[in-house]
GROMACS .gro file of C-alpha atoms in nm:
model
  382
    1MET     CA    1  -2.391   0.501   1.802
    2ARG     CA    2  -2.638   0.269   1.867
    3LYS     CA    3  -2.463   0.085   2.104
    4PHE     CA    4  -2.359   0.371   2.290
    5ILE     CA    5  -2.722   0.471   2.347
    6LEU     CA    6  -2.789   0.117   2.498
    7ILE     CA    7  -2.522   0.151   2.724
    8ILE     CA    8  -2.672   0.432   2.880
    9ILE     CA    9  -2.985   0.322   2.878
   10SER     CA   10  -2.892   0.020   3.076
   11ILE     CA   11  -2.690   0.203   3.351
   12PHE     CA   12  -2.981   0.412   3.410
   13LEU     CA   13  -3.230   0.132   3.433
   14PHE     CA   14  -3.053  -0.165   3.540
   15SER     CA   15  -2.787  -0.077   3.806
   16PRO     CA   16  -2.901  -0.201   4.150
   17LEU     CA   17  -2.947   0.035   4.409
   18SER     CA   18  -3.034  -0.063   4.766
   19ILE     CA   19  -3.195   0.254   4.844
   20TYR     CA   20  -3.450   0.228   5.126
   21ALA     CA   21  -3.615   0.576   5.284
   22ALA     CA   22  -3.860   0.632   5.548
   23THR     CA   23  -4.112   0.859   5.441
   24ASN     CA   24  -4.171   0.962   5.776
   25CYS     CA   25  -4.072   0.929   6.156
   26SER     CA   26  -4.156   0.777   6.394
   27MET     CA   27  -4.082   0.739   6.800
   28SER     CA   28  -4.068   0.445   6.996
   29GLU     CA   29  -4.226   0.376   7.356
   30ASP     CA   30  -3.864   0.415   7.479
   31GLY     CA   31  -3.791   0.748   7.319
   32LYS     CA   32  -3.601   0.642   7.005
   33CYS     CA   33  -3.669   0.807   6.666
   34SER     CA   34  -3.699   0.482   6.366
   35LYS     CA   35  -3.415   0.430   6.097
   36GLY     CA   36  -3.375   0.673   5.839
   37CYS     CA   37  -3.445   0.976   6.106
   38TYR     CA   38  -3.288   1.137   6.390
   39PHE     CA   39  -3.377   1.283   6.714
   40SER     CA   40  -3.363   1.644   6.690
   41GLY     CA   41  -3.417   1.774   7.060
   42ILE     CA   42  -3.741   1.842   6.986
   43ASN     CA   43  -3.851   1.538   6.780
   44CYS     CA   44  -3.766   1.314   6.526
   45LYS     CA   45  -3.653   1.429   6.216
   46LEU     CA   46  -3.565   1.274   5.873
   47CYS     CA   47  -3.216   1.241   5.767
   48GLU     CA   48  -3.154   1.508   5.464
   49THR     CA   49  -3.028   1.464   5.122
   50GLY     CA   50  -2.689   1.281   5.139
   51GLU     CA   51  -2.737   1.111   5.455
   52TYR     CA   52  -2.834   0.833   5.666
   53SER     CA   53  -2.922   0.634   5.982
   54ASP     CA   54  -2.894   0.227   5.996
   55THR     CA   55  -3.015   0.170   6.359
   56GLU     CA   56  -3.278   0.346   6.560
   57GLY     CA   57  -3.225   0.639   6.843
   58LEU     CA   58  -2.947   0.799   6.676
   59THR     CA   59  -2.949   1.217   6.716
   60ASN     CA   60  -2.737   1.278   6.447
   61CYS     CA   61  -2.715   1.119   6.090
   62LYS     CA   62  -2.414   0.962   5.929
   63LYS     CA   63  -2.252   1.124   5.566
   64CYS     CA   64  -2.312   0.853   5.265
   65HIS     CA   65  -2.042   0.799   5.055
   66LYS     CA   66  -2.082   0.882   4.718
   67PRO     CA   67  -1.744   0.937   4.421
   68ASN     CA   68  -1.580   1.251   4.439
   69ASP     CA   69  -1.732   1.434   4.169
   70ALA     CA   70  -2.078   1.292   4.174
   71GLU     CA   71  -2.403   1.479   4.312
   72PHE     CA   72  -2.625   1.347   4.543
   73ASP     CA   73  -3.002   1.293   4.343
   74GLY     CA   74  -3.281   1.525   4.447
   75GLU     CA   75  -3.451   1.572   4.760
   76ILE     CA   76  -3.484   1.169   4.850
   77THR     CA   77  -3.427   1.189   5.289
   78GLY     CA   78  -3.513   0.957   5.533
   79ILE     CA   79  -3.238   0.679   5.385
   80GLU     CA   80  -3.184   0.363   5.631
   81SER     CA   81  -2.854   0.250   5.454
   82ASP     CA   82  -2.544   0.440   5.345
   83ALA     CA   83  -2.654   0.397   4.951
   84CYS     CA   84  -2.760   0.714   4.885
   85PRO     CA   85  -2.827   0.775   4.536
   86TRP     CA   86  -2.607   0.956   4.338
   87THR     CA   87  -2.577   1.084   3.935
   88ILE     CA   88  -2.182   1.090   3.807
   89THR     CA   89  -2.113   1.219   3.457
   90CYS     CA   90  -1.819   1.161   3.284
   91ALA     CA   91  -1.642   1.435   3.067
   92GLU     CA   92  -1.573   1.343   2.631
   93ASN     CA   93  -1.276   1.120   2.643
   94GLN     CA   94  -1.345   0.944   2.970
   95TYR     CA   95  -1.554   0.640   3.064
   96TRP     CA   96  -1.667   0.511   3.420
   97ASP     CA   97  -1.419   0.218   3.497
   98GLY     CA   98  -1.594   0.102   3.828
   99ILE     CA   99  -1.492   0.336   4.070
  100LYS     CA  100  -1.395   0.677   3.884
  101CYS     CA  101  -1.413   0.840   3.580
  102THR     CA  102  -1.101   0.754   3.409
  103SER     CA  103  -0.944   0.874   3.057
  104CYS     CA  104  -0.961   0.668   2.791
  105GLY     CA  105  -0.637   0.722   2.688
  106SER     CA  106  -0.475   0.918   2.370
  107ASP     CA  107  -0.564   0.664   2.098
  108TYR     CA  108  -0.975   0.665   2.196
  109HIS     CA  109  -1.256   0.899   2.195
  110SER     CA  110  -1.565   0.892   2.398
  111ASN     CA  111  -1.882   1.166   2.386
  112GLY     CA  112  -1.950   1.127   2.739
  113ALA     CA  113  -2.142   0.964   3.003
  114THR     CA  114  -2.364   0.982   3.272
  115TYR     CA  115  -2.391   0.685   3.577
  116LYS     CA  116  -2.585   0.632   3.827
  117GLY     CA  117  -2.488   0.497   4.187
  118SER     CA  118  -2.630   0.457   4.541
  119GLY     CA  119  -2.338   0.497   4.859
  120PRO     CA  120  -2.038   0.349   4.772
  121ASN     CA  121  -2.145   0.128   4.500
  122GLY     CA  122  -2.149   0.246   4.109
  123PRO     CA  123  -2.199   0.080   3.812
  124GLU     CA  124  -2.041  -0.156   3.654
  125ALA     CA  125  -1.708  -0.011   3.422
  126HIS     CA  126  -1.766   0.096   3.071
  127PRO     CA  127  -1.502   0.074   2.881
  128GLU     CA  128  -1.696  -0.049   2.565
  129VAL     CA  129  -1.783   0.355   2.552
  130CYS     CA  130  -1.431   0.445   2.448
  131GLU     CA  131  -1.400   0.403   2.056
  132PRO     CA  132  -1.077   0.347   1.897
  133ASN     CA  133  -0.988   0.661   1.722
  134ILE     CA  134  -0.951   0.659   1.303
  135TYR     CA  135  -0.621   0.785   1.127
  136LYS     CA  136  -0.571   0.895   0.819
  137LEU     CA  137  -0.361   0.702   0.588
  138THR     CA  138  -0.240   0.886   0.292
  139LEU     CA  139  -0.060   0.624   0.055
  140GLU     CA  140   0.210   0.770  -0.172
  141LYS     CA  141   0.312   0.604  -0.490
  142ASN     CA  142   0.688   0.727  -0.434
  143LEU     CA  143   0.808   0.626  -0.783
  144PRO     CA  144   0.996   0.886  -0.931
  145ASN     CA  145   0.875   0.784  -1.303
  146GLN     CA  146   0.527   0.762  -1.210
  147THR     CA  147   0.308   1.010  -1.400
  148ASP     CA  148   0.014   0.962  -1.182
  149LYS     CA  149   0.149   1.147  -0.860
  150THR     CA  150  -0.204   1.190  -0.697
  151PRO     CA  151  -0.189   0.964  -0.356
  152LEU     CA  152  -0.472   0.696  -0.286
  153TYR     CA  153  -0.635   0.738   0.089
  154SER     CA  154  -0.725   0.464   0.325
  155TRP     CA  155  -0.843   0.485   0.734
  156VAL     CA  156  -0.716   0.288   1.000
  157LYS     CA  157  -0.939   0.218   1.338
  158TYR     CA  158  -0.684   0.189   1.628
  159GLY     CA  159  -0.596  -0.166   1.721
  160ILE     CA  160  -0.907  -0.305   1.520
  161GLY     CA  161  -0.786  -0.268   1.149
  162PHE     CA  162  -0.820  -0.055   0.789
  163ALA     CA  163  -1.121   0.039   0.595
  164THR     CA  164  -1.158   0.283   0.269
  165SER     CA  165  -1.387   0.470   0.465
  166GLU     CA  166  -1.352   0.656   0.818
  167ASN     CA  167  -1.757   0.602   0.795
  168ALA     CA  168  -1.719   0.200   0.745
  169THR     CA  169  -1.859  -0.083   0.930
  170GLU     CA  170  -1.613  -0.348   0.852
  171TRP     CA  171  -1.260  -0.329   0.929
  172SER     CA  172  -1.006  -0.548   0.772
  173ALA     CA  173  -0.667  -0.665   0.970
  174THR     CA  174  -0.537  -0.742   0.626
  175GLY     CA  175  -0.427  -0.420   0.434
  176PRO     CA  176  -0.393  -0.058   0.428
  177ILE     CA  177  -0.675  -0.193   0.185
  178LYS     CA  178  -0.585   0.034  -0.139
  179THR     CA  179  -0.348  -0.055  -0.375
  180PRO     CA  180  -0.166   0.169  -0.654
  181THR     CA  181  -0.196   0.061  -1.022
  182ALA     CA  182   0.121  -0.111  -1.099
  183PRO     CA  183   0.379   0.065  -1.356
  184PHE     CA  184   0.461  -0.195  -1.642
  185GLY     CA  185   0.766  -0.432  -1.517
  186LEU     CA  186   0.649  -0.404  -1.165
  187VAL     CA  187   0.459  -0.572  -0.880
  188PHE     CA  188   0.287  -0.370  -0.574
  189TRP     CA  189   0.454  -0.519  -0.245
  190GLY     CA  190   0.356  -0.352   0.008
  191TYR     CA  191   0.385   0.023   0.190
  192ASN     CA  192   0.656   0.150   0.423
  193THR     CA  193   0.649   0.395   0.671
  194ALA     CA  194   0.988   0.550   0.540
  195SER     CA  195   1.011   0.726   0.188
  196THR     CA  196   1.347   0.482   0.156
  197PRO     CA  197   1.254   0.134   0.230
  198GLU     CA  198   1.602   0.049   0.233
  199ARG     CA  199   1.634   0.262   0.567
  200GLY     CA  200   1.415  -0.079   0.691
  201ASP     CA  201   1.130   0.069   0.851
  202THR     CA  202   0.842  -0.086   0.913
  203LEU     CA  203   0.729  -0.306   0.581
  204PHE     CA  204   0.297  -0.355   0.562
  205LEU     CA  205   0.267  -0.666   0.297
  206LEU     CA  206   0.023  -0.638   0.062
  207GLY     CA  207  -0.299  -0.899   0.228
  208TYR     CA  208  -0.054  -0.972   0.543
  209PRO     CA  209  -0.219  -0.977   0.853
  210ILE     CA  210  -0.062  -0.668   1.074
  211ASN     CA  211  -0.320  -0.584   1.303
  212GLU     CA  212  -0.079  -0.657   1.630
  213ASN     CA  213   0.128  -0.374   1.454
  214ILE     CA  214  -0.174  -0.134   1.461
  215LYS     CA  215  -0.148  -0.063   1.834
  216THR     CA  216   0.229  -0.004   1.785
  217TYR     CA  217   0.258   0.246   1.429
  218PHE     CA  218  -0.027   0.438   1.410
  219HIS     CA  219  -0.095   0.752   1.654
  220LYS     CA  220  -0.194   0.990   1.387
  221ASP     CA  221  -0.261   1.070   1.065
  222THR     CA  222   0.040   0.878   0.873
  223THR     CA  223   0.187   0.879   0.530
  224LEU     CA  224   0.282   0.529   0.427
  225TYR     CA  225   0.522   0.494   0.118
  226SER     CA  226   0.457   0.225  -0.134
  227VAL     CA  227   0.719  -0.055  -0.221
  228TRP     CA  228   0.807  -0.239  -0.563
  229THR     CA  229   0.975  -0.475  -0.684
  230ALA     CA  230   1.023  -0.562  -1.053
  231LEU     CA  231   0.904  -0.852  -1.223
  232THR     CA  232   1.177  -1.138  -1.387
  233TYR     CA  233   1.092  -1.210  -1.771
  234LYS     CA  234   1.242  -1.496  -1.943
  235VAL     CA  235   1.386  -1.338  -2.282
  236GLU     CA  236   1.574  -1.569  -2.586
  237PHE     CA  237   1.716  -1.406  -2.865
  238TYR     CA  238   1.747  -1.603  -3.182
  239ASN     CA  239   1.970  -1.658  -3.508
  240SER     CA  240   1.701  -1.597  -3.701
  241ASN     CA  241   1.323  -1.512  -3.768
  242GLU     CA  242   1.267  -1.873  -3.779
  243LEU     CA  243   1.272  -1.905  -3.417
  244LYS     CA  244   1.450  -2.229  -3.395
  245GLU     CA  245   1.689  -2.324  -3.144
  246PRO     CA  246   1.976  -2.289  -3.123
  247THR     CA  247   1.965  -1.935  -2.934
  248PHE     CA  248   2.221  -1.663  -2.990
  249TYR     CA  249   2.137  -1.506  -2.653
  250ASN     CA  250   1.925  -1.546  -2.301
  251LYS     CA  251   1.896  -1.433  -2.019
  252GLU     CA  252   1.641  -1.345  -1.722
  253CYS     CA  253   1.642  -0.999  -1.631
  254LYS     CA  254   1.398  -0.744  -1.423
  255MET     CA  255   1.230  -0.495  -1.746
  256THR     CA  256   1.317  -0.201  -1.562
  257GLU     CA  257   1.631  -0.253  -1.516
  258ASP     CA  258   1.851  -0.486  -1.720
  259CYS     CA  259   1.637  -0.629  -2.008
  260LEU     CA  260   1.793  -0.452  -2.277
  261ALA     CA  261   1.908  -0.593  -2.625
  262PRO     CA  262   2.215  -0.745  -2.644
  263THR     CA  263   2.489  -0.542  -2.831
  264THR     CA  264   2.647  -0.843  -3.048
  265PHE     CA  265   2.434  -0.987  -3.296
  266PRO     CA  266   2.459  -1.311  -3.518
  267GLN     CA  267   2.742  -1.233  -3.839
  268THR     CA  268   2.566  -1.337  -4.176
  269PRO     CA  269   2.826  -1.207  -4.458
  270GLY     CA  270   2.660  -0.984  -4.705
  271MET     CA  271   2.441  -0.875  -4.432
  272ILE     CA  272   2.425  -0.558  -4.208
  273PHE     CA  273   2.252  -0.574  -3.914
  274SER     CA  274   1.980  -0.325  -3.859
  275HIS     CA  275   1.761  -0.439  -3.542
  276TRP     CA  276   1.604  -0.688  -3.351
  277VAL     CA  277   1.196  -0.781  -3.372
  278CYS     CA  278   0.969  -0.901  -3.124
  279ALA     CA  279   0.794  -1.189  -3.264
  280GLU     CA  280   0.662  -1.318  -2.951
  281GLY     CA  281   0.524  -1.183  -2.626
  282CYS     CA  282   0.607  -0.806  -2.749
  283SER     CA  283   0.596  -0.612  -3.010
  284GLY     CA  284   0.855  -0.337  -3.181
  285GLN     CA  285   1.175  -0.246  -3.260
  286VAL     CA  286   1.492  -0.268  -3.072
  287LYS     CA  287   1.851  -0.151  -3.082
  288PRO     CA  288   2.151  -0.328  -2.957
  289GLY     CA  289   2.169  -0.193  -2.607
  290GLU     CA  290   1.820  -0.046  -2.568
  291ALA     CA  291   1.542  -0.197  -2.356
  292ILE     CA  292   1.298  -0.431  -2.505
  293PRO     CA  293   0.916  -0.352  -2.547
  294GLU     CA  294   0.672  -0.398  -2.272
  295PRO     CA  295   0.506  -0.688  -2.274
  296THR     CA  296   0.176  -0.788  -2.478
  297LYS     CA  297   0.025  -1.012  -2.316
  298GLU     CA  298  -0.046  -1.133  -1.959
  299GLU     CA  299   0.125  -1.488  -2.028
  300TYR     CA  300   0.423  -1.328  -2.070
  301THR     CA  301   0.406  -1.090  -1.742
  302SER     CA  302   0.300  -1.265  -1.498
  303GLN     CA  303   0.555  -1.411  -1.228
  304ALA     CA  304   0.460  -1.764  -1.313
  305GLY     CA  305   0.824  -1.917  -1.302
  306ASP     CA  306   0.895  -2.254  -1.562
  307LYS     CA  307   0.513  -2.181  -1.673
  308GLN     CA  308   0.576  -1.800  -1.798
  309LYS     CA  309   0.670  -1.807  -2.182
  310PRO     CA  310   0.950  -1.608  -2.297
  311LEU     CA  311   0.972  -1.319  -2.505
  312LYS     CA  312   1.148  -1.375  -2.870
  313LEU     CA  313   1.340  -1.176  -3.062
  314TYR     CA  314   1.541  -1.253  -3.394
  315PRO     CA  315   1.749  -1.018  -3.606
  316TYR     CA  316   1.636  -0.778  -3.917
  317TYR     CA  317   1.919  -0.774  -4.188
  318ILE     CA  318   1.936  -0.546  -4.464
  319LYS     CA  319   2.174  -0.618  -4.755
  320CYS     CA  320   2.517  -0.533  -4.829
  321PRO     CA  321   2.435  -0.208  -5.067
  322VAL     CA  322   2.585  -0.159  -5.402
  323GLY     CA  323   2.936  -0.061  -5.431
  324PHE     CA  324   3.025  -0.215  -5.093
  325TYR     CA  325   3.110  -0.555  -4.969
  326CYS     CA  326   3.046  -0.691  -4.612
  327ALA     CA  327   3.242  -0.938  -4.461
  328SER     CA  328   3.093  -0.926  -4.137
  329SER     CA  329   2.728  -0.824  -4.031
  330THR     CA  330   2.877  -0.521  -3.838
  331GLU     CA  331   3.063  -0.266  -4.113
  332ALA     CA  332   3.019  -0.200  -4.486
  333LYS     CA  333   3.338  -0.171  -4.668
  334PRO     CA  334   3.325   0.050  -4.995
  335CYS     CA  335   3.468  -0.128  -5.306
  336PRO     CA  336   3.804   0.016  -5.447
  337MET     CA  337   3.825   0.330  -5.617
  338GLY     CA  338   3.730   0.277  -6.001
  339THR     CA  339   3.484  -0.025  -5.913
  340THR     CA  340   3.160  -0.095  -5.759
  341THR     CA  341   2.910  -0.427  -5.740
  342ALA     CA  342   2.744  -0.601  -5.985
  343ASP     CA  343   2.444  -0.602  -5.706
  344THR     CA  344   2.345  -0.616  -5.344
  345GLY     CA  345   2.471  -0.847  -5.053
  346ALA     CA  346   2.836  -0.874  -5.193
  347ILE     CA  347   3.046  -1.057  -4.956
  348LYS     CA  348   3.399  -1.015  -5.029
  349GLU     CA  349   3.661  -0.721  -5.171
  350ALA     CA  350   3.670  -0.990  -5.509
  351ASP     CA  351   3.316  -0.909  -5.562
  352CYS     CA  352   3.395  -0.569  -5.654
  353VAL     CA  353   3.420  -0.511  -6.021
  354MET     CA  354   3.464  -0.225  -6.329
  355LYS     CA  355   3.152  -0.215  -6.506
  356ARG     CA  356   3.144  -0.117  -6.898
  357GLY     CA  357   2.879   0.074  -7.031
  358THR     CA  358   2.723   0.114  -7.387
  359ASN     CA  359   2.980   0.253  -7.559
  360GLY     CA  360   3.301   0.077  -7.305
  361THR     CA  361   3.423   0.183  -6.975
  362LYS     CA  362   3.583   0.537  -6.993
  363PHE     CA  363   3.922   0.549  -6.767
  364CYS     CA  364   4.118   0.941  -6.750
  365ASP     CA  365   4.406   0.974  -6.546
  366LYS     CA  366   4.469   1.306  -6.337
  367THR     CA  367   4.633   1.526  -6.640
  368GLY     CA  368   4.300   1.472  -6.818
  369PHE     CA  369   4.417   1.213  -7.103
  370CYS     CA  370   4.128   0.950  -7.142
  371PHE     CA  371   4.089   0.602  -7.311
  372THR     CA  372   3.804   0.367  -7.354
  373LEU     CA  373   3.790   0.015  -7.321
  374PRO     CA  374   3.598  -0.110  -7.589
  375GLY     CA  375   3.322  -0.443  -7.526
  376SER     CA  376   3.055  -0.436  -7.271
  377GLY     CA  377   2.951  -0.626  -6.951
  378THR     CA  378   3.182  -0.585  -6.624
  379ILE     CA  379   3.541  -0.649  -6.584
  380LYS     CA  380   3.656  -0.822  -6.277
  381TYR     CA  381   3.854  -0.673  -6.003
  382GLU     CA  382   4.158  -0.883  -5.911
   0.00000   0.00000   0.00000
């Protein structure tokens, strides 16, 4: 506003006006009226407002030149050259182009201004009175699983840049400025003019100078949509809780897409696999085929390339229960009827035994006939 006021003041005070006006008329010895005057048939009179005479002896004053919409100033008479002073007021959203009032254009605005000139001459062009329009940007997060759906807002000044407020004093050429908080496993990439980035619409990359694009894409309040890229993690699955090489399985994966625990696992006879345990970089338990928990430290979540620490997991087992034997870690098979195991962790069917009680082991057939084997201890099943 201060700049605008100074411009208007300068127009009034410093525009050159070549005005030479006679204050009274005189007649020469040969009967000619002086400059700025005309002979009315009786005597010499001053030229009226908007008229001039630049030579002696005229019987009619000449018409002064001015812009079409200008108005001659006041009661100034007796002008001696084509320099009658005039005033013109350009309406809102117009500026003086040096010849006439002209439109600021669809992406600019002005409060209008008043200009002074004389004859065919006016002030120099003042396009600076036209200010670029400010458009509001609604920044949608555009994530189906985002719990906070509240959009962010920025503003763009046409041809200038971006800011966090429409009343900004400084504008940046490198952003829509505000960026959403990244959900787990994702990093913010930029904003797209379409809700589906695969359509190939304009992508405004984060921190990338896009000043040239401002005039191309922003002619009104606009909604932009967030574009995300999934972080890549290194994940290692070990054979045991000692976390020593070689690993059973490792991969690089995007946490939001394919960072799933493998459905296979190390085989340990006498043990049944229960779950994977996050040992380094994450915490919690993971069943086969389930998603790995969110990394817990910055060095595990950054895109640091080879410097990034891998997430490490190891298998957790439970012993094969009594009455079963576990040749693999996948299935617990029951002992044959009438037998059990002496303890947990049985590996093969041969580990199944018949137990004797303190009074022997009692056996009954389907007719109800029973007998007891004397002795104590176990009878090995063969």
